[in-house]
PDB file of C-alpha atoms in Angstrom:
ATOM      1  CA  MET A   1     -11.596  21.524  20.755  1.00 50.00           C
ATOM      2  CA  SER A   2     -14.787  21.654  22.776  1.00 51.00           C
ATOM      3  CA  GLY A   3     -17.746  19.290  22.472  1.00 59.00           C
ATOM      4  CA  SER A   4     -17.977  16.072  20.561  1.00 85.00           C
ATOM      5  CA  LEU A   5     -17.776  15.765  16.811  1.00 88.00           C
ATOM      6  CA  GLN A   6     -21.291  14.315  16.564  1.00 91.00           C
ATOM      7  CA  PHE A   7     -22.753  17.144  18.676  1.00 90.00           C
ATOM      8  CA  THR A   8     -21.080  19.687  16.412  1.00 90.00           C
ATOM      9  CA  LEU A   9     -22.222  17.952  13.234  1.00 91.00           C
ATOM     10  CA  ASP A  10     -25.800  17.825  14.572  1.00 92.00           C
ATOM     11  CA  LYS A  11     -25.617  21.542  15.377  1.00 90.00           C
ATOM     12  CA  VAL A  12     -24.298  22.304  11.868  1.00 91.00           C
ATOM     13  CA  ALA A  13     -27.159  20.303  10.308  1.00 91.00           C
ATOM     14  CA  GLU A  14     -29.651  22.151  12.504  1.00 91.00           C
ATOM     15  CA  LEU A  15     -28.296  25.560  11.480  1.00 90.00           C
ATOM     16  CA  ARG A  16     -28.119  24.588   7.790  1.00 89.00           C
ATOM     17  CA  ALA A  17     -31.775  23.493   7.904  1.00 89.00           C
ATOM     18  CA  LEU A  18     -32.722  26.738   9.653  1.00 89.00           C
ATOM     19  CA  LEU A  19     -30.814  28.953   7.189  1.00 88.00           C
ATOM     20  CA  GLY A  20     -31.868  26.999   4.090  1.00 86.00           C
ATOM     21  CA  ASP A  21     -30.524  28.424   0.839  1.00 84.00           C
ATOM     22  CA  ALA A  22     -29.456  31.693   2.436  1.00 81.00           C
ATOM     23  CA  ASP A  23     -26.446  33.654   1.286  1.00 88.00           C
ATOM     24  CA  PRO A  24     -23.370  31.317   1.386  1.00 89.00           C
ATOM     25  CA  ASP A  25     -21.382  33.949   3.312  1.00 90.00           C
ATOM     26  CA  LEU A  26     -24.138  34.169   5.944  1.00 90.00           C
ATOM     27  CA  VAL A  27     -24.197  30.364   6.272  1.00 89.00           C
ATOM     28  CA  HIS A  28     -20.395  30.260   6.605  1.00 91.00           C
ATOM     29  CA  ASP A  29     -20.276  33.070   9.171  1.00 91.00           C
ATOM     30  CA  THR A  30     -23.129  31.544  11.193  1.00 91.00           C
ATOM     31  CA  LEU A  31     -21.469  28.129  11.266  1.00 90.00           C
ATOM     32  CA  GLU A  32     -18.188  29.739  12.260  1.00 91.00           C
ATOM     33  CA  GLY A  33     -19.767  31.784  15.052  1.00 92.00           C
ATOM     34  CA  GLN A  34     -22.207  29.218  16.425  1.00 90.00           C
ATOM     35  CA  THR A  35     -20.237  25.972  16.168  1.00 88.00           C
ATOM     36  CA  ASP A  36     -16.728  24.561  16.519  1.00 90.00           C
ATOM     37  CA  VAL A  37     -16.900  22.849  13.130  1.00 90.00           C
ATOM     38  CA  PHE A  38     -14.031  24.807  11.570  1.00 92.00           C
ATOM     39  CA  GLU A  39     -11.805  24.349  14.643  1.00 92.00           C
ATOM     40  CA  ILE A  40     -12.583  20.640  14.553  1.00 91.00           C
ATOM     41  CA  MET A  41     -11.708  20.550  10.853  1.00 92.00           C
ATOM     42  CA  ASP A  42      -8.411  22.341  11.575  1.00 93.00           C
ATOM     43  CA  TRP A  43      -7.622  19.785  14.291  1.00 93.00           C
ATOM     44  CA  LEU A  44      -8.543  16.899  11.962  1.00 93.00           C
ATOM     45  CA  LEU A  45      -6.341  18.351   9.197  1.00 95.00           C
ATOM     46  CA  ALA A  46      -3.435  18.682  11.640  1.00 96.00           C
ATOM     47  CA  LYS A  47      -3.894  15.047  12.732  1.00 95.00           C
ATOM     48  CA  LEU A  48      -4.142  13.962   9.083  1.00 95.00           C
ATOM     49  CA  GLY A  49      -0.875  15.808   8.394  1.00 95.00           C
ATOM     50  CA  ASP A  50       0.747  14.044  11.352  1.00 97.00           C
ATOM     51  CA  GLU A  51      -0.370  10.649  10.029  1.00 97.00           C
ATOM     52  CA  GLU A  52       0.811  11.465   6.496  1.00 96.00           C
ATOM     53  CA  GLY A  53       4.195  12.485   7.913  1.00 96.00           C
ATOM     54  CA  MET A  54       4.350   9.292   9.957  1.00 97.00           C
ATOM     55  CA  GLU A  55       3.528   7.206   6.880  1.00 97.00           C
ATOM     56  CA  GLU A  56       6.252   8.974   4.893  1.00 96.00           C
ATOM     57  CA  ALA A  57       8.799   8.427   7.687  1.00 97.00           C
ATOM     58  CA  ILE A  58       7.853   4.757   7.978  1.00 97.00           C
ATOM     59  CA  SER A  59       8.116   4.291   4.199  1.00 97.00           C
ATOM     60  CA  SER A  60      11.565   5.883   4.234  1.00 96.00           C
ATOM     61  CA  ARG A  61      12.620   3.717   7.165  1.00 97.00           C
ATOM     62  CA  LEU A  62      11.277   0.565   5.478  1.00 97.00           C
ATOM     63  CA  LYS A  63      13.293   1.411   2.363  1.00 96.00           C
ATOM     64  CA  ALA A  64      16.451   1.830   4.466  1.00 96.00           C
ATOM     65  CA  LEU A  65      15.727  -1.401   6.341  1.00 96.00           C
ATOM     66  CA  GLY A  66      15.091  -3.175   3.020  1.00 96.00           C
ATOM     67  CA  GLU A  67      18.528  -2.088   1.829  1.00 96.00           C
ATOM     68  CA  ARG A  68      20.077  -3.302   5.088  1.00 97.00           C
ATOM     69  CA  LYS A  69      18.201  -6.611   4.758  1.00 97.00           C
ATOM     70  CA  SER A  70      19.545  -7.059   1.229  1.00 96.00           C
ATOM     71  CA  ALA A  71      23.105  -6.352   2.406  1.00 97.00           C
ATOM     72  CA  CYS A  72      22.622  -8.859   5.246  1.00 97.00           C
ATOM     73  CA  GLN A  73      21.369 -11.501   2.800  1.00 97.00           C
ATOM     74  CA  ASN A  74      24.395 -10.870   0.561  1.00 97.00           C
ATOM     75  CA  ARG A  75      26.757 -11.326   3.534  1.00 97.00           C
ATOM     76  CA  GLN A  76      24.967 -14.553   4.459  1.00 97.00           C
ATOM     77  CA  GLN A  77      25.446 -15.881   0.933  1.00 96.00           C
ATOM     78  CA  ARG A  78      29.158 -15.010   0.984  1.00 98.00           C
ATOM     79  CA  LEU A  79      29.522 -16.793   4.350  1.00 97.00           C
ATOM     80  CA  ARG A  80      27.699 -19.855   2.983  1.00 96.00           C
ATOM     81  CA  ASP A  81      29.974 -19.819  -0.089  1.00 96.00           C
ATOM     82  CA  ALA A  82      33.014 -19.708   2.206  1.00 96.00           C
ATOM     83  CA  LEU A  83      31.640 -22.624   4.271  1.00 96.00           C
ATOM     84  CA  LEU A  84      31.025 -24.582   1.066  1.00 95.00           C
ATOM     85  CA  ALA A  85      34.596 -23.903  -0.034  1.00 96.00           C
ATOM     86  CA  CYS A  86      35.860 -25.173   3.346  1.00 96.00           C
ATOM     87  CA  MET A  87      33.700 -28.308   3.097  1.00 95.00           C
ATOM     88  CA  THR A  88      34.913 -28.950  -0.455  1.00 95.00           C
ATOM     89  CA  ALA A  89      38.549 -28.469   0.611  1.00 96.00           C
ATOM     90  CA  THR A  90      38.192 -30.938   3.525  1.00 94.00           C
ATOM     91  CA  GLY A  91      36.390 -33.506   1.411  1.00 94.00           C
ATOM     92  CA  GLU A  92      33.786 -33.913   4.166  1.00 94.00           C
ATOM     93  CA  LYS A  93      30.098 -34.331   3.219  1.00 95.00           C
ATOM     94  CA  SER A  94      28.881 -33.630   6.743  1.00 95.00           C
ATOM     95  CA  LEU A  95      30.740 -32.047   9.622  1.00 94.00           C
ATOM     96  CA  ARG A  96      29.505 -31.606  13.179  1.00 95.00           C
ATOM     97  CA  ARG A  97      30.831 -28.437  14.830  1.00 95.00           C
ATOM     98  CA  PRO A  98      29.953 -26.761  18.171  1.00 95.00           C
ATOM     99  CA  GLU A  99      27.913 -24.037  16.433  1.00 94.00           C
ATOM    100  CA  ALA A 100      26.091 -26.229  13.892  1.00 95.00           C
ATOM    101  CA  THR A 101      26.268 -29.287  11.684  1.00 96.00           C
ATOM    102  CA  VAL A 102      27.221 -28.472   8.110  1.00 95.00           C
ATOM    103  CA  THR A 103      26.144 -30.844   5.350  1.00 96.00           C
ATOM    104  CA  MET A 104      26.805 -30.709   1.605  1.00 95.00           C
ATOM    105  CA  GLY A 105      24.234 -32.103  -0.792  1.00 93.00           C
ATOM    106  CA  ASN A 106      23.368 -32.020  -4.465  1.00 92.00           C
ATOM    107  CA  LYS A 107      20.663 -29.624  -5.626  1.00 90.00           C
ATOM    108  CA  LYS A 108      17.843 -30.766  -7.879  1.00 92.00           C
ATOM    109  CA  GLN A 109      18.286 -29.682 -11.489  1.00 90.00           C
ATOM    110  CA  GLY A 110      16.476 -26.486 -12.394  1.00 90.00           C
ATOM    111  CA  ILE A 111      15.479 -24.803 -15.647  1.00 92.00           C
ATOM    112  CA  GLN A 112      18.293 -22.594 -16.912  1.00 92.00           C
ATOM    113  CA  SER A 113      16.584 -21.040 -19.933  1.00 92.00           C
ATOM    114  CA  ILE A 114      13.546 -21.561 -22.169  1.00 94.00           C
ATOM    115  CA  ASP A 115      13.165 -21.028 -25.902  1.00 93.00           C
ATOM    116  CA  GLU A 116       9.445 -20.211 -26.086  1.00 92.00           C
ATOM    117  CA  THR A 117       9.397 -20.550 -29.883  1.00 92.00           C
ATOM    118  CA  ALA A 118      10.358 -24.245 -29.626  1.00 93.00           C
ATOM    119  CA  LEU A 119       8.123 -25.043 -26.649  1.00 92.00           C
ATOM    120  CA  PRO A 120       4.929 -27.085 -27.342  1.00 91.00           C
ATOM    121  CA  GLU A 121       1.587 -25.381 -26.557  1.00 90.00           C
ATOM    122  CA  VAL A 122       0.829 -27.794 -23.708  1.00 91.00           C
ATOM    123  CA  PHE A 123       3.451 -25.985 -21.596  1.00 92.00           C
ATOM    124  CA  PHE A 124       1.828 -22.547 -21.904  1.00 92.00           C
ATOM    125  CA  LYS A 125      -0.619 -21.199 -19.381  1.00 92.00           C
ATOM    126  CA  VAL A 126      -3.542 -19.219 -20.810  1.00 89.00           C
ATOM    127  CA  SER A 127      -5.396 -16.862 -18.513  1.00 92.00           C
ATOM    128  CA  ARG A 128      -8.417 -14.613 -18.880  1.00 92.00           C
ATOM    129  CA  ALA A 129      -8.417 -11.190 -17.299  1.00 94.00           C
ATOM    130  CA  VAL A 130     -11.123  -8.544 -17.227  1.00 94.00           C
ATOM    131  CA  SER A 131     -10.169  -5.369 -19.060  1.00 94.00           C
ATOM    132  CA  ARG A 132     -11.614  -2.605 -16.891  1.00 95.00           C
ATOM    133  CA  SER A 133     -10.350   0.029 -19.315  1.00 95.00           C
ATOM    134  CA  ALA A 134     -12.289  -1.581 -22.193  1.00 95.00           C
ATOM    135  CA  ILE A 135     -15.438  -1.700 -20.034  1.00 94.00           C
ATOM    136  CA  ASN A 136     -15.001   1.964 -19.052  1.00 92.00           C
ATOM    137  CA  GLU A 137     -14.499   2.955 -22.708  1.00 94.00           C
ATOM    138  CA  ALA A 138     -17.617   1.071 -23.812  1.00 93.00           C
ATOM    139  CA  MET A 139     -19.713   2.593 -21.020  1.00 91.00           C
ATOM    140  CA  ALA A 140     -18.370   6.084 -21.790  1.00 91.00           C
ATOM    141  CA  LYS A 141     -19.743   5.590 -25.320  1.00 94.00           C
ATOM    142  CA  GLY A 142     -23.142   4.760 -23.817  1.00 91.00           C
ATOM    143  CA  GLU A 143     -22.975   1.018 -24.401  1.00 91.00           C
ATOM    144  CA  THR A 144     -24.576  -1.383 -21.929  1.00 90.00           C
ATOM    145  CA  VAL A 145     -22.152  -4.054 -20.786  1.00 93.00           C
ATOM    146  CA  PRO A 146     -23.864  -7.229 -19.511  1.00 93.00           C
ATOM    147  CA  GLY A 147     -22.498  -8.460 -16.193  1.00 93.00           C
ATOM    148  CA  VAL A 148     -21.298  -5.042 -15.071  1.00 93.00           C
ATOM    149  CA  MET A 149     -22.950  -3.236 -12.189  1.00 89.00           C
ATOM    150  CA  LEU A 150     -21.934   0.308 -11.317  1.00 87.00           C
ATOM    151  CA  ASP A 151     -21.618   1.701  -7.826  1.00 88.00           C
ATOM    152  CA  ASN A 152     -22.992   5.130  -6.919  1.00 87.00           C
ATOM    153  CA  GLY A 153     -19.608   6.801  -7.335  1.00 87.00           C
ATOM    154  CA  GLY A 154     -19.577   8.158  -3.802  1.00 89.00           C
ATOM    155  CA  VAL A 155     -17.955  11.331  -2.593  1.00 89.00           C
ATOM    156  CA  THR A 156     -14.264  12.105  -2.504  1.00 87.00           C
ATOM    157  CA  LEU A 157     -12.242  14.470  -0.365  1.00 86.00           C
ATOM    158  CA  THR A 158      -9.184  16.313  -1.641  1.00 88.00           C
ATOM    159  CA  VAL A 159      -6.674  17.847   0.773  1.00 88.00           C
ATOM    160  CA  ARG A 160      -4.061  20.106  -0.856  1.00 88.00           C
ATOM    161  CA  ARG A 161      -1.037  21.119   1.192  1.00 85.00           C
ATOM    162  CA  LYS A 162       0.972  22.970  -1.464  1.00 82.00           C
TER     163      LYS A 162
END
């Protein structure tokens, strides 16, 4: 890839201004012959593909590592349960060992289940949330919605690989 991206983009803009609303095929052929813009785009697409592949590989690896983490946590819990069984069997509340000190204690009581139909209102949390879909529907019908400001929509790029 020769030249810088900005130099190439400036050259493309210059040629587009020179050619104006000429035949689209002429514009395309001129840009292809006089600039590196299409080679640069091919290079950018290749790099984008590399990054997409890397993201996919990382996601797959994270999933595998997440499964390994879960298995590790399960083993830890089984080891803790075995230590608790040993402590219970010895009758010791605290035991100092070369690797660590192990201490048994009582957990604070926690909520086991809740019957929401019997629960007084004071224990419910009420929250307000904006319904973007309702705003979009109203605006699609031509309604003005106070407090809503639209952006300019912008431009999007679609890259299809299949």
